[in-house]
mmCIF file with all atom_site columns, C-alpha atoms in Angstrom:
data_model
loop_
_atom_site.group_PDB
_atom_site.id
_atom_site.type_symbol
_atom_site.label_atom_id
_atom_site.label_alt_id
_atom_site.label_comp_id
_atom_site.label_asym_id
_atom_site.label_entity_id
_atom_site.label_seq_id
_atom_site.pdbx_PDB_ins_code
_atom_site.Cartn_x
_atom_site.Cartn_y
_atom_site.Cartn_z
_atom_site.occupancy
_atom_site.B_iso_or_equiv
_atom_site.pdbx_formal_charge
_atom_site.auth_seq_id
_atom_site.auth_comp_id
_atom_site.auth_asym_id
_atom_site.auth_atom_id
_atom_site.pdbx_PDB_model_num
ATOM 1   C CA . GLN A 1 1   ? 18.728  9.301   -7.259  1.00 0.00 ? 293 GLN A CA 1
ATOM 2   C CA . LYS A 1 2   ? 16.897  6.062   -7.932  1.00 0.00 ? 294 LYS A CA 1
ATOM 3   C CA . GLU A 1 3   ? 14.325  5.321   -5.269  1.00 0.00 ? 295 GLU A CA 1
ATOM 4   C CA . VAL A 1 4   ? 15.960  2.131   -3.979  1.00 0.00 ? 296 VAL A CA 1
ATOM 5   C CA . GLU A 1 5   ? 19.591  1.407   -4.777  1.00 0.00 ? 297 GLU A CA 1
ATOM 6   C CA . GLN A 1 6   ? 21.646  -1.706  -4.217  1.00 0.00 ? 298 GLN A CA 1
ATOM 7   C CA . ASN A 1 7   ? 25.070  -2.795  -5.361  1.00 0.00 ? 299 ASN A CA 1
ATOM 8   C CA . SER A 1 8   ? 24.392  -5.578  -7.857  1.00 0.00 ? 300 SER A CA 1
ATOM 9   C CA . GLY A 1 9   ? 27.532  -7.505  -6.873  1.00 0.00 ? 301 GLY A CA 1
ATOM 10  C CA . PRO A 1 10  ? 28.406  -10.275 -7.015  1.00 0.00 ? 302 PRO A CA 1
ATOM 11  C CA . LEU A 1 11  ? 29.315  -10.263 -3.348  1.00 0.00 ? 303 LEU A CA 1
ATOM 12  C CA . SER A 1 12  ? 31.448  -13.263 -2.460  1.00 0.00 ? 304 SER A CA 1
ATOM 13  C CA . VAL A 1 13  ? 31.639  -14.385 1.191   1.00 0.00 ? 305 VAL A CA 1
ATOM 14  C CA . PRO A 1 14  ? 33.317  -17.476 2.685   1.00 0.00 ? 306 PRO A CA 1
ATOM 15  C CA . GLU A 1 15  ? 31.089  -20.056 4.319   1.00 0.00 ? 307 GLU A CA 1
ATOM 16  C CA . GLY A 1 16  ? 30.590  -19.331 8.006   1.00 0.00 ? 308 GLY A CA 1
ATOM 17  C CA . ALA A 1 17  ? 31.354  -15.615 7.688   1.00 0.00 ? 309 ALA A CA 1
ATOM 18  C CA . ILE A 1 18  ? 28.947  -12.678 7.984   1.00 0.00 ? 310 ILE A CA 1
ATOM 19  C CA . ALA A 1 19  ? 27.420  -11.410 4.747   1.00 0.00 ? 311 ALA A CA 1
ATOM 20  C CA . SER A 1 20  ? 26.491  -7.721  4.760   1.00 0.00 ? 312 SER A CA 1
ATOM 21  C CA . LEU A 1 21  ? 24.013  -6.429  2.180   1.00 0.00 ? 313 LEU A CA 1
ATOM 22  C CA . ASN A 1 22  ? 23.237  -2.748  1.856   1.00 0.00 ? 314 ASN A CA 1
ATOM 23  C CA . CYS A 1 23  ? 20.506  -0.590  0.395   1.00 0.00 ? 315 CYS A CA 1
ATOM 24  C CA . THR A 1 24  ? 19.853  3.157   0.195   1.00 0.00 ? 316 THR A CA 1
ATOM 25  C CA . TYR A 1 25  ? 16.524  4.798   -0.517  1.00 0.00 ? 317 TYR A CA 1
ATOM 26  C CA . SER A 1 26  ? 14.830  8.063   -1.366  1.00 0.00 ? 318 SER A CA 1
ATOM 27  C CA . ASP A 1 27  ? 12.186  9.997   0.564   1.00 0.00 ? 319 ASP A CA 1
ATOM 28  C CA . ARG A 1 28  ? 9.250   8.518   -1.380  1.00 0.00 ? 320 ARG A CA 1
ATOM 29  C CA . VAL A 1 29  ? 9.814   4.996   -0.120  1.00 0.00 ? 321 VAL A CA 1
ATOM 30  C CA . SER A 1 30  ? 10.812  5.847   3.395   1.00 0.00 ? 322 SER A CA 1
ATOM 31  C CA . GLN A 1 31  ? 8.137   4.180   5.528   1.00 0.00 ? 323 GLN A CA 1
ATOM 32  C CA . SER A 1 32  ? 8.731   0.450   5.523   1.00 0.00 ? 324 SER A CA 1
ATOM 33  C CA . PHE A 1 33  ? 11.368  -1.899  4.206   1.00 0.00 ? 325 PHE A CA 1
ATOM 34  C CA . PHE A 1 34  ? 11.506  -5.513  3.224   1.00 0.00 ? 326 PHE A CA 1
ATOM 35  C CA . TRP A 1 35  ? 14.247  -7.951  2.323   1.00 0.00 ? 327 TRP A CA 1
ATOM 36  C CA . TYR A 1 36  ? 13.419  -10.728 -0.110  1.00 0.00 ? 328 TYR A CA 1
ATOM 37  C CA . ARG A 1 37  ? 15.602  -13.610 -1.263  1.00 0.00 ? 329 ARG A CA 1
ATOM 38  C CA . GLN A 1 38  ? 15.306  -14.800 -4.854  1.00 0.00 ? 330 GLN A CA 1
ATOM 39  C CA . TYR A 1 39  ? 16.888  -17.934 -6.237  1.00 0.00 ? 331 TYR A CA 1
ATOM 40  C CA . SER A 1 40  ? 17.535  -18.040 -9.973  1.00 0.00 ? 332 SER A CA 1
ATOM 41  C CA . GLY A 1 41  ? 14.306  -18.624 -11.884 1.00 0.00 ? 333 GLY A CA 1
ATOM 42  C CA . LYS A 1 42  ? 12.170  -18.472 -8.743  1.00 0.00 ? 334 LYS A CA 1
ATOM 43  C CA . SER A 1 43  ? 9.974   -15.796 -7.191  1.00 0.00 ? 335 SER A CA 1
ATOM 44  C CA . PRO A 1 44  ? 10.950  -13.533 -4.280  1.00 0.00 ? 336 PRO A CA 1
ATOM 45  C CA . GLU A 1 45  ? 10.682  -15.057 -0.813  1.00 0.00 ? 337 GLU A CA 1
ATOM 46  C CA . LEU A 1 46  ? 10.235  -12.758 2.187   1.00 0.00 ? 338 LEU A CA 1
ATOM 47  C CA . ILE A 1 47  ? 13.068  -12.791 4.719   1.00 0.00 ? 339 ILE A CA 1
ATOM 48  C CA . MET A 1 48  ? 12.336  -9.817  6.968   1.00 0.00 ? 340 MET A CA 1
ATOM 49  C CA . SER A 1 49  ? 10.486  -6.560  7.304   1.00 0.00 ? 341 SER A CA 1
ATOM 50  C CA . ILE A 1 50  ? 11.614  -3.516  9.277   1.00 0.00 ? 342 ILE A CA 1
ATOM 51  C CA . TYR A 1 51  ? 9.727   -0.338  10.026  1.00 0.00 ? 343 TYR A CA 1
ATOM 52  C CA . SER A 1 52  ? 11.596  1.425   12.845  1.00 0.00 ? 344 SER A CA 1
ATOM 53  C CA . ASN A 1 53  ? 15.116  2.669   13.340  1.00 0.00 ? 345 ASN A CA 1
ATOM 54  C CA . GLY A 1 54  ? 17.488  0.138   14.832  1.00 0.00 ? 346 GLY A CA 1
ATOM 55  C CA . ASP A 1 55  ? 18.059  -3.574  14.520  1.00 0.00 ? 347 ASP A CA 1
ATOM 56  C CA . LYS A 1 56  ? 15.645  -6.463  14.102  1.00 0.00 ? 348 LYS A CA 1
ATOM 57  C CA . GLU A 1 57  ? 16.888  -10.023 14.470  1.00 0.00 ? 349 GLU A CA 1
ATOM 58  C CA . ASP A 1 58  ? 15.364  -13.268 13.220  1.00 0.00 ? 350 ASP A CA 1
ATOM 59  C CA . GLY A 1 59  ? 17.565  -16.333 13.504  1.00 0.00 ? 351 GLY A CA 1
ATOM 60  C CA . ARG A 1 60  ? 20.718  -15.820 11.460  1.00 0.00 ? 352 ARG A CA 1
ATOM 61  C CA . PHE A 1 61  ? 19.332  -12.641 9.886   1.00 0.00 ? 353 PHE A CA 1
ATOM 62  C CA . THR A 1 62  ? 19.532  -9.087  11.235  1.00 0.00 ? 354 THR A CA 1
ATOM 63  C CA . ALA A 1 63  ? 17.960  -6.121  9.473   1.00 0.00 ? 355 ALA A CA 1
ATOM 64  C CA . GLN A 1 64  ? 19.193  -2.629  10.319  1.00 0.00 ? 356 GLN A CA 1
ATOM 65  C CA . LEU A 1 65  ? 17.413  0.620   9.510   1.00 0.00 ? 357 LEU A CA 1
ATOM 66  C CA . ASN A 1 66  ? 18.860  4.120   9.773   1.00 0.00 ? 358 ASN A CA 1
ATOM 67  C CA . LYS A 1 67  ? 16.268  6.643   8.628   1.00 0.00 ? 359 LYS A CA 1
ATOM 68  C CA . ALA A 1 68  ? 18.564  9.646   9.137   1.00 0.00 ? 360 ALA A CA 1
ATOM 69  C CA . SER A 1 69  ? 21.041  8.200   6.633   1.00 0.00 ? 361 SER A CA 1
ATOM 70  C CA . GLN A 1 70  ? 18.309  6.588   4.493   1.00 0.00 ? 362 GLN A CA 1
ATOM 71  C CA . TYR A 1 71  ? 20.087  3.283   4.736   1.00 0.00 ? 363 TYR A CA 1
ATOM 72  C CA . VAL A 1 72  ? 18.899  -0.253  5.355   1.00 0.00 ? 364 VAL A CA 1
ATOM 73  C CA . SER A 1 73  ? 21.040  -3.366  5.590   1.00 0.00 ? 365 SER A CA 1
ATOM 74  C CA . LEU A 1 74  ? 20.766  -7.114  6.035   1.00 0.00 ? 366 LEU A CA 1
ATOM 75  C CA . LEU A 1 75  ? 23.344  -9.165  7.887   1.00 0.00 ? 367 LEU A CA 1
ATOM 76  C CA . ILE A 1 76  ? 23.502  -12.920 7.477   1.00 0.00 ? 368 ILE A CA 1
ATOM 77  C CA . ARG A 1 77  ? 25.506  -14.691 10.174  1.00 0.00 ? 369 ARG A CA 1
ATOM 78  C CA . ASP A 1 78  ? 27.131  -18.086 9.729   1.00 0.00 ? 370 ASP A CA 1
ATOM 79  C CA . SER A 1 79  ? 26.603  -17.904 5.949   1.00 0.00 ? 371 SER A CA 1
ATOM 80  C CA . GLN A 1 80  ? 25.751  -21.185 4.262   1.00 0.00 ? 372 GLN A CA 1
ATOM 81  C CA . PRO A 1 81  ? 26.071  -22.163 0.581   1.00 0.00 ? 373 PRO A CA 1
ATOM 82  C CA . SER A 1 82  ? 22.255  -22.318 0.497   1.00 0.00 ? 374 SER A CA 1
ATOM 83  C CA . ASP A 1 83  ? 22.235  -18.571 1.198   1.00 0.00 ? 375 ASP A CA 1
ATOM 84  C CA . SER A 1 84  ? 23.657  -17.994 -2.283  1.00 0.00 ? 376 SER A CA 1
ATOM 85  C CA . ALA A 1 85  ? 20.942  -16.049 -4.084  1.00 0.00 ? 377 ALA A CA 1
ATOM 86  C CA . THR A 1 86  ? 19.917  -12.549 -5.118  1.00 0.00 ? 378 THR A CA 1
ATOM 87  C CA . TYR A 1 87  ? 18.744  -10.386 -2.230  1.00 0.00 ? 379 TYR A CA 1
ATOM 88  C CA . LEU A 1 88  ? 16.170  -7.745  -3.048  1.00 0.00 ? 380 LEU A CA 1
ATOM 89  C CA . CYS A 1 89  ? 15.631  -4.664  -0.937  1.00 0.00 ? 381 CYS A CA 1
ATOM 90  C CA . ALA A 1 90  ? 12.164  -3.096  -1.220  1.00 0.00 ? 382 ALA A CA 1
ATOM 91  C CA . GLY A 1 91  ? 10.690  0.075   0.198   1.00 0.00 ? 383 GLY A CA 1
ATOM 92  C CA . SER A 1 92  ? 7.201   1.411   0.571   1.00 0.00 ? 384 SER A CA 1
ATOM 93  C CA . GLY A 1 93  ? 5.653   4.802   1.067   1.00 0.00 ? 385 GLY A CA 1
ATOM 94  C CA . GLY A 1 94  ? 3.206   3.216   3.472   1.00 0.00 ? 386 GLY A CA 1
ATOM 95  C CA . GLY A 1 95  ? -0.168  1.500   3.574   1.00 0.00 ? 387 GLY A CA 1
ATOM 96  C CA . ALA A 1 96  ? -1.073  -0.371  0.426   1.00 0.00 ? 388 ALA A CA 1
ATOM 97  C CA . ASP A 1 97  ? 1.586   1.071   -1.842  1.00 0.00 ? 389 ASP A CA 1
ATOM 98  C CA . GLY A 1 98  ? 3.189   -1.161  -4.360  1.00 0.00 ? 390 GLY A CA 1
ATOM 99  C CA . LEU A 1 99  ? 6.718   -1.958  -3.292  1.00 0.00 ? 391 LEU A CA 1
ATOM 100 C CA . THR A 1 100 ? 9.683   -0.280  -4.979  1.00 0.00 ? 392 THR A CA 1
ATOM 101 C CA . PHE A 1 101 ? 12.517  -2.746  -5.413  1.00 0.00 ? 393 PHE A CA 1
ATOM 102 C CA . GLY A 1 102 ? 16.220  -2.330  -5.942  1.00 0.00 ? 394 GLY A CA 1
ATOM 103 C CA . LYS A 1 103 ? 17.924  -4.379  -8.644  1.00 0.00 ? 395 LYS A CA 1
ATOM 104 C CA . GLY A 1 104 ? 19.144  -6.865  -6.058  1.00 0.00 ? 396 GLY A CA 1
ATOM 105 C CA . THR A 1 105 ? 22.553  -7.982  -4.828  1.00 0.00 ? 397 THR A CA 1
ATOM 106 C CA . HIS A 1 106 ? 23.866  -11.317 -6.032  1.00 0.00 ? 398 HIS A CA 1
ATOM 107 C CA . LEU A 1 107 ? 25.404  -13.108 -3.046  1.00 0.00 ? 399 LEU A CA 1
ATOM 108 C CA . ILE A 1 108 ? 27.759  -16.061 -3.438  1.00 0.00 ? 400 ILE A CA 1
ATOM 109 C CA . ILE A 1 109 ? 28.742  -18.101 -0.391  1.00 0.00 ? 401 ILE A CA 1
ATOM 110 C CA . GLN A 1 110 ? 31.980  -19.937 -1.095  1.00 0.00 ? 402 GLN A CA 1
ATOM 111 C CA . PRO A 1 111 ? 32.292  -23.402 0.545   1.00 0.00 ? 403 PRO A CA 1
ATOM 112 C CA . ASP B 2 1   ? -0.700  -25.419 -0.370  1.00 0.00 ? 63  ASP B CA 1
ATOM 113 C CA . THR B 2 2   ? -2.034  -22.215 1.154   1.00 0.00 ? 64  THR B CA 1
ATOM 114 C CA . GLY B 2 3   ? 0.304   -19.801 -0.620  1.00 0.00 ? 65  GLY B CA 1
ATOM 115 C CA . VAL B 2 4   ? -0.247  -17.593 -3.649  1.00 0.00 ? 66  VAL B CA 1
ATOM 116 C CA . SER B 2 5   ? -0.696  -19.604 -6.832  1.00 0.00 ? 67  SER B CA 1
ATOM 117 C CA . GLN B 2 6   ? -0.331  -18.532 -10.447 1.00 0.00 ? 68  GLN B CA 1
ATOM 118 C CA . ASP B 2 7   ? -1.290  -20.159 -13.702 1.00 0.00 ? 69  ASP B CA 1
ATOM 119 C CA . PRO B 2 8   ? 0.216   -20.892 -16.128 1.00 0.00 ? 70  PRO B CA 1
ATOM 120 C CA . ARG B 2 9   ? 3.802   -21.071 -14.914 1.00 0.00 ? 71  ARG B CA 1
ATOM 121 C CA . HIS B 2 10  ? 5.154   -20.644 -18.430 1.00 0.00 ? 72  HIS B CA 1
ATOM 122 C CA . LYS B 2 11  ? 3.641   -19.169 -21.560 1.00 0.00 ? 73  LYS B CA 1
ATOM 123 C CA . ILE B 2 12  ? 5.164   -18.906 -25.011 1.00 0.00 ? 74  ILE B CA 1
ATOM 124 C CA . THR B 2 13  ? 3.244   -16.877 -27.543 1.00 0.00 ? 75  THR B CA 1
ATOM 125 C CA . LYS B 2 14  ? 3.729   -15.206 -30.872 1.00 0.00 ? 76  LYS B CA 1
ATOM 126 C CA . ARG B 2 15  ? 3.862   -11.448 -31.207 1.00 0.00 ? 77  ARG B CA 1
ATOM 127 C CA . GLY B 2 16  ? 0.400   -9.982  -31.635 1.00 0.00 ? 78  GLY B CA 1
ATOM 128 C CA . GLN B 2 17  ? -1.432  -12.685 -29.710 1.00 0.00 ? 79  GLN B CA 1
ATOM 129 C CA . ASN B 2 18  ? -3.390  -12.061 -26.525 1.00 0.00 ? 80  ASN B CA 1
ATOM 130 C CA . VAL B 2 19  ? -2.477  -13.810 -23.273 1.00 0.00 ? 81  VAL B CA 1
ATOM 131 C CA . THR B 2 20  ? -4.191  -14.066 -19.898 1.00 0.00 ? 82  THR B CA 1
ATOM 132 C CA . PHE B 2 21  ? -2.664  -15.000 -16.568 1.00 0.00 ? 83  PHE B CA 1
ATOM 133 C CA . ARG B 2 22  ? -4.422  -15.993 -13.367 1.00 0.00 ? 84  ARG B CA 1
ATOM 134 C CA . CYS B 2 23  ? -3.483  -15.393 -9.740  1.00 0.00 ? 85  CYS B CA 1
ATOM 135 C CA . ASP B 2 24  ? -5.112  -16.942 -6.671  1.00 0.00 ? 86  ASP B CA 1
ATOM 136 C CA . PRO B 2 25  ? -4.084  -15.087 -3.509  1.00 0.00 ? 87  PRO B CA 1
ATOM 137 C CA . ILE B 2 26  ? -3.750  -16.446 0.011   1.00 0.00 ? 88  ILE B CA 1
ATOM 138 C CA . SER B 2 27  ? -7.354  -17.033 0.999   1.00 0.00 ? 89  SER B CA 1
ATOM 139 C CA . GLU B 2 28  ? -7.779  -14.435 3.757   1.00 0.00 ? 90  GLU B CA 1
ATOM 140 C CA . HIS B 2 29  ? -5.783  -11.713 1.957   1.00 0.00 ? 91  HIS B CA 1
ATOM 141 C CA . ASN B 2 30  ? -7.836  -8.806  0.649   1.00 0.00 ? 92  ASN B CA 1
ATOM 142 C CA . ARG B 2 31  ? -5.062  -7.063  -1.279  1.00 0.00 ? 93  ARG B CA 1
ATOM 143 C CA . LEU B 2 32  ? -3.550  -8.306  -4.511  1.00 0.00 ? 94  LEU B CA 1
ATOM 144 C CA . TYR B 2 33  ? -0.646  -6.884  -6.507  1.00 0.00 ? 95  TYR B CA 1
ATOM 145 C CA . TRP B 2 34  ? 0.818   -7.509  -9.949  1.00 0.00 ? 96  TRP B CA 1
ATOM 146 C CA . TYR B 2 35  ? 4.501   -6.945  -10.726 1.00 0.00 ? 97  TYR B CA 1
ATOM 147 C CA . ARG B 2 36  ? 6.714   -7.524  -13.749 1.00 0.00 ? 98  ARG B CA 1
ATOM 148 C CA . GLN B 2 37  ? 10.360  -8.593  -13.529 1.00 0.00 ? 99  GLN B CA 1
ATOM 149 C CA . THR B 2 38  ? 12.911  -8.685  -16.319 1.00 0.00 ? 100 THR B CA 1
ATOM 150 C CA . LEU B 2 39  ? 16.357  -10.245 -16.167 1.00 0.00 ? 101 LEU B CA 1
ATOM 151 C CA . GLY B 2 40  ? 18.744  -8.444  -13.856 1.00 0.00 ? 102 GLY B CA 1
ATOM 152 C CA . GLN B 2 41  ? 16.085  -6.111  -12.481 1.00 0.00 ? 103 GLN B CA 1
ATOM 153 C CA . GLY B 2 42  ? 13.940  -6.078  -9.389  1.00 0.00 ? 104 GLY B CA 1
ATOM 154 C CA . PRO B 2 43  ? 10.183  -6.517  -9.704  1.00 0.00 ? 105 PRO B CA 1
ATOM 155 C CA . GLU B 2 44  ? 8.326   -3.438  -10.981 1.00 0.00 ? 106 GLU B CA 1
ATOM 156 C CA . PHE B 2 45  ? 4.876   -2.624  -9.649  1.00 0.00 ? 107 PHE B CA 1
ATOM 157 C CA . LEU B 2 46  ? 2.047   -2.754  -12.193 1.00 0.00 ? 108 LEU B CA 1
ATOM 158 C CA . THR B 2 47  ? -1.267  -2.564  -10.346 1.00 0.00 ? 109 THR B CA 1
ATOM 159 C CA . TYR B 2 48  ? -3.034  -3.251  -7.077  1.00 0.00 ? 110 TYR B CA 1
ATOM 160 C CA . PHE B 2 49  ? -6.498  -4.369  -5.938  1.00 0.00 ? 111 PHE B CA 1
ATOM 161 C CA . GLN B 2 50  ? -8.207  -4.020  -2.628  1.00 0.00 ? 112 GLN B CA 1
ATOM 162 C CA . ASN B 2 51  ? -10.974 -6.592  -2.701  1.00 0.00 ? 113 ASN B CA 1
ATOM 163 C CA . GLU B 2 52  ? -12.503 -6.160  -6.181  1.00 0.00 ? 114 GLU B CA 1
ATOM 164 C CA . ALA B 2 53  ? -11.500 -2.519  -6.646  1.00 0.00 ? 115 ALA B CA 1
ATOM 165 C CA . GLN B 2 54  ? -8.440  -1.656  -8.724  1.00 0.00 ? 116 GLN B CA 1
ATOM 166 C CA . LEU B 2 55  ? -6.988  1.236   -6.730  1.00 0.00 ? 117 LEU B CA 1
ATOM 167 C CA . GLU B 2 56  ? -3.642  1.972   -8.315  1.00 0.00 ? 118 GLU B CA 1
ATOM 168 C CA . LYS B 2 57  ? -2.040  1.523   -11.721 1.00 0.00 ? 119 LYS B CA 1
ATOM 169 C CA . SER B 2 58  ? 1.565   2.174   -12.674 1.00 0.00 ? 120 SER B CA 1
ATOM 170 C CA . ARG B 2 59  ? 2.512   4.146   -15.758 1.00 0.00 ? 121 ARG B CA 1
ATOM 171 C CA . LEU B 2 60  ? 4.112   0.878   -16.892 1.00 0.00 ? 122 LEU B CA 1
ATOM 172 C CA . LEU B 2 61  ? 0.626   -0.530  -17.420 1.00 0.00 ? 123 LEU B CA 1
ATOM 173 C CA . SER B 2 62  ? -0.059  0.450   -21.022 1.00 0.00 ? 124 SER B CA 1
ATOM 174 C CA . ASP B 2 63  ? -3.487  0.343   -22.653 1.00 0.00 ? 125 ASP B CA 1
ATOM 175 C CA . ARG B 2 64  ? -2.718  -3.188  -23.849 1.00 0.00 ? 126 ARG B CA 1
ATOM 176 C CA . PHE B 2 65  ? -2.730  -4.421  -20.267 1.00 0.00 ? 127 PHE B CA 1
ATOM 177 C CA . SER B 2 66  ? -5.883  -4.974  -18.259 1.00 0.00 ? 128 SER B CA 1
ATOM 178 C CA . ALA B 2 67  ? -6.409  -6.562  -14.888 1.00 0.00 ? 129 ALA B CA 1
ATOM 179 C CA . GLU B 2 68  ? -9.530  -7.684  -13.075 1.00 0.00 ? 130 GLU B CA 1
ATOM 180 C CA . ARG B 2 69  ? -10.404 -9.162  -9.743  1.00 0.00 ? 131 ARG B CA 1
ATOM 181 C CA . PRO B 2 70  ? -14.053 -10.168 -9.876  1.00 0.00 ? 132 PRO B CA 1
ATOM 182 C CA . LYS B 2 71  ? -15.647 -10.813 -6.483  1.00 0.00 ? 133 LYS B CA 1
ATOM 183 C CA . GLY B 2 72  ? -12.408 -9.918  -4.753  1.00 0.00 ? 134 GLY B CA 1
ATOM 184 C CA . SER B 2 73  ? -10.952 -13.395 -5.046  1.00 0.00 ? 135 SER B CA 1
ATOM 185 C CA . PHE B 2 74  ? -8.690  -14.471 -7.925  1.00 0.00 ? 136 PHE B CA 1
ATOM 186 C CA . SER B 2 75  ? -7.301  -11.951 -10.400 1.00 0.00 ? 137 SER B CA 1
ATOM 187 C CA . THR B 2 76  ? -6.502  -12.054 -14.095 1.00 0.00 ? 138 THR B CA 1
ATOM 188 C CA . LEU B 2 77  ? -3.965  -10.023 -16.042 1.00 0.00 ? 139 LEU B CA 1
ATOM 189 C CA . GLU B 2 78  ? -4.501  -9.827  -19.798 1.00 0.00 ? 140 GLU B CA 1
ATOM 190 C CA . ILE B 2 79  ? -2.013  -8.537  -22.311 1.00 0.00 ? 141 ILE B CA 1
ATOM 191 C CA . GLN B 2 80  ? -3.413  -7.770  -25.755 1.00 0.00 ? 142 GLN B CA 1
ATOM 192 C CA . ARG B 2 81  ? -1.366  -7.679  -28.947 1.00 0.00 ? 143 ARG B CA 1
ATOM 193 C CA . THR B 2 82  ? 1.762   -8.899  -27.211 1.00 0.00 ? 144 THR B CA 1
ATOM 194 C CA . GLU B 2 83  ? 5.137   -7.430  -28.131 1.00 0.00 ? 145 GLU B CA 1
ATOM 195 C CA . GLN B 2 84  ? 8.600   -8.889  -27.655 1.00 0.00 ? 146 GLN B CA 1
ATOM 196 C CA . GLY B 2 85  ? 9.219   -6.288  -24.946 1.00 0.00 ? 147 GLY B CA 1
ATOM 197 C CA . ASP B 2 86  ? 6.466   -7.899  -22.888 1.00 0.00 ? 148 ASP B CA 1
ATOM 198 C CA . SER B 2 87  ? 8.666   -10.935 -22.301 1.00 0.00 ? 149 SER B CA 1
ATOM 199 C CA . ALA B 2 88  ? 9.198   -11.069 -18.554 1.00 0.00 ? 150 ALA B CA 1
ATOM 200 C CA . MET B 2 89  ? 8.247   -12.839 -15.343 1.00 0.00 ? 151 MET B CA 1
ATOM 201 C CA . TYR B 2 90  ? 4.823   -11.671 -14.163 1.00 0.00 ? 152 TYR B CA 1
ATOM 202 C CA . LEU B 2 91  ? 4.532   -11.909 -10.413 1.00 0.00 ? 153 LEU B CA 1
ATOM 203 C CA . CYS B 2 92  ? 1.441   -11.756 -8.245  1.00 0.00 ? 154 CYS B CA 1
ATOM 204 C CA . ALA B 2 93  ? 1.568   -10.945 -4.542  1.00 0.00 ? 155 ALA B CA 1
ATOM 205 C CA . SER B 2 94  ? -1.092  -10.749 -1.866  1.00 0.00 ? 156 SER B CA 1
ATOM 206 C CA . SER B 2 95  ? -1.329  -9.170  1.549   1.00 0.00 ? 157 SER B CA 1
ATOM 207 C CA . LEU B 2 96  ? -3.691  -8.665  4.436   1.00 0.00 ? 158 LEU B CA 1
ATOM 208 C CA . GLU B 2 97  ? -4.625  -5.082  5.195   1.00 0.00 ? 159 GLU B CA 1
ATOM 209 C CA . ARG B 2 98  ? -3.006  -3.782  8.379   1.00 0.00 ? 160 ARG B CA 1
ATOM 210 C CA . ALA B 2 99  ? -4.258  -0.694  10.136  1.00 0.00 ? 161 ALA B CA 1
ATOM 211 C CA . ARG B 2 100 ? -1.044  1.060   11.051  1.00 0.00 ? 162 ARG B CA 1
ATOM 212 C CA . SER B 2 101 ? 1.781   -0.317  9.003   1.00 0.00 ? 163 SER B CA 1
ATOM 213 C CA . THR B 2 102 ? 2.648   -1.399  5.536   1.00 0.00 ? 164 THR B CA 1
ATOM 214 C CA . ASP B 2 103 ? 1.293   -4.730  4.449   1.00 0.00 ? 165 ASP B CA 1
ATOM 215 C CA . THR B 2 104 ? 3.692   -7.614  4.044   1.00 0.00 ? 166 THR B CA 1
ATOM 216 C CA . GLN B 2 105 ? 3.382   -8.954  0.529   1.00 0.00 ? 167 GLN B CA 1
ATOM 217 C CA . TYR B 2 106 ? 3.831   -12.645 -0.281  1.00 0.00 ? 168 TYR B CA 1
ATOM 218 C CA . PHE B 2 107 ? 4.667   -13.598 -3.829  1.00 0.00 ? 169 PHE B CA 1
ATOM 219 C CA . GLY B 2 108 ? 3.408   -16.408 -6.013  1.00 0.00 ? 170 GLY B CA 1
ATOM 220 C CA . PRO B 2 109 ? 5.717   -18.510 -8.214  1.00 0.00 ? 171 PRO B CA 1
ATOM 221 C CA . GLY B 2 110 ? 5.238   -16.219 -11.211 1.00 0.00 ? 172 GLY B CA 1
ATOM 222 C CA . THR B 2 111 ? 4.301   -16.708 -14.849 1.00 0.00 ? 173 THR B CA 1
ATOM 223 C CA . ARG B 2 112 ? 7.191   -16.538 -17.274 1.00 0.00 ? 174 ARG B CA 1
ATOM 224 C CA . LEU B 2 113 ? 6.074   -15.057 -20.598 1.00 0.00 ? 175 LEU B CA 1
ATOM 225 C CA . THR B 2 114 ? 8.126   -15.411 -23.761 1.00 0.00 ? 176 THR B CA 1
ATOM 226 C CA . VAL B 2 115 ? 6.946   -13.501 -26.831 1.00 0.00 ? 177 VAL B CA 1
ATOM 227 C CA . LEU B 2 116 ? 8.467   -14.759 -30.073 1.00 0.00 ? 178 LEU B CA 1
#
């Protein structure tokens, strides 16, 4: 199993709907998780971090972590065309570890 | 701008040449990371500094790669005898050490390297 896995997509969602992005991970990167958004040709931009089981909400974004299932997800409510980008899931073994990224999911919001 | 900065933003070089990239972290951040990203992949960790000390290096960092962070401020990444396989986006990130949880890393704009 790769350490962080994501479906590369593309995932197509109508404008205004909820986009659901998923990520699974291995034991080595099981401490902390981050979601980054990356527009084509640009660098990753932090959206959210999550460390504990459960949900964490920030505006239109909700991160969910289930350590028993080794699963982390990102929900985007009221999707906008500007949300179209690649979403990178990253995990860490803790402390100052370099992050381990998935390949990213390409999200397309259809107007 | 108080974010992470990188220079140059683009570099085109011929195979066999040496290149050097610079990263200036967010001013109060004591940790600095280098990553490499190729098309269709997520960033891959290369190396990490805490202040001026290089504490971790990935197996991806071959002998042709060297990184420094003199005085714990800016960092440089040098690639010697470049190869076409070195073509990638080189990303720098910085973070502030946190006692009980993983640092949040903030990325710079990246340096895109093309080796001809």
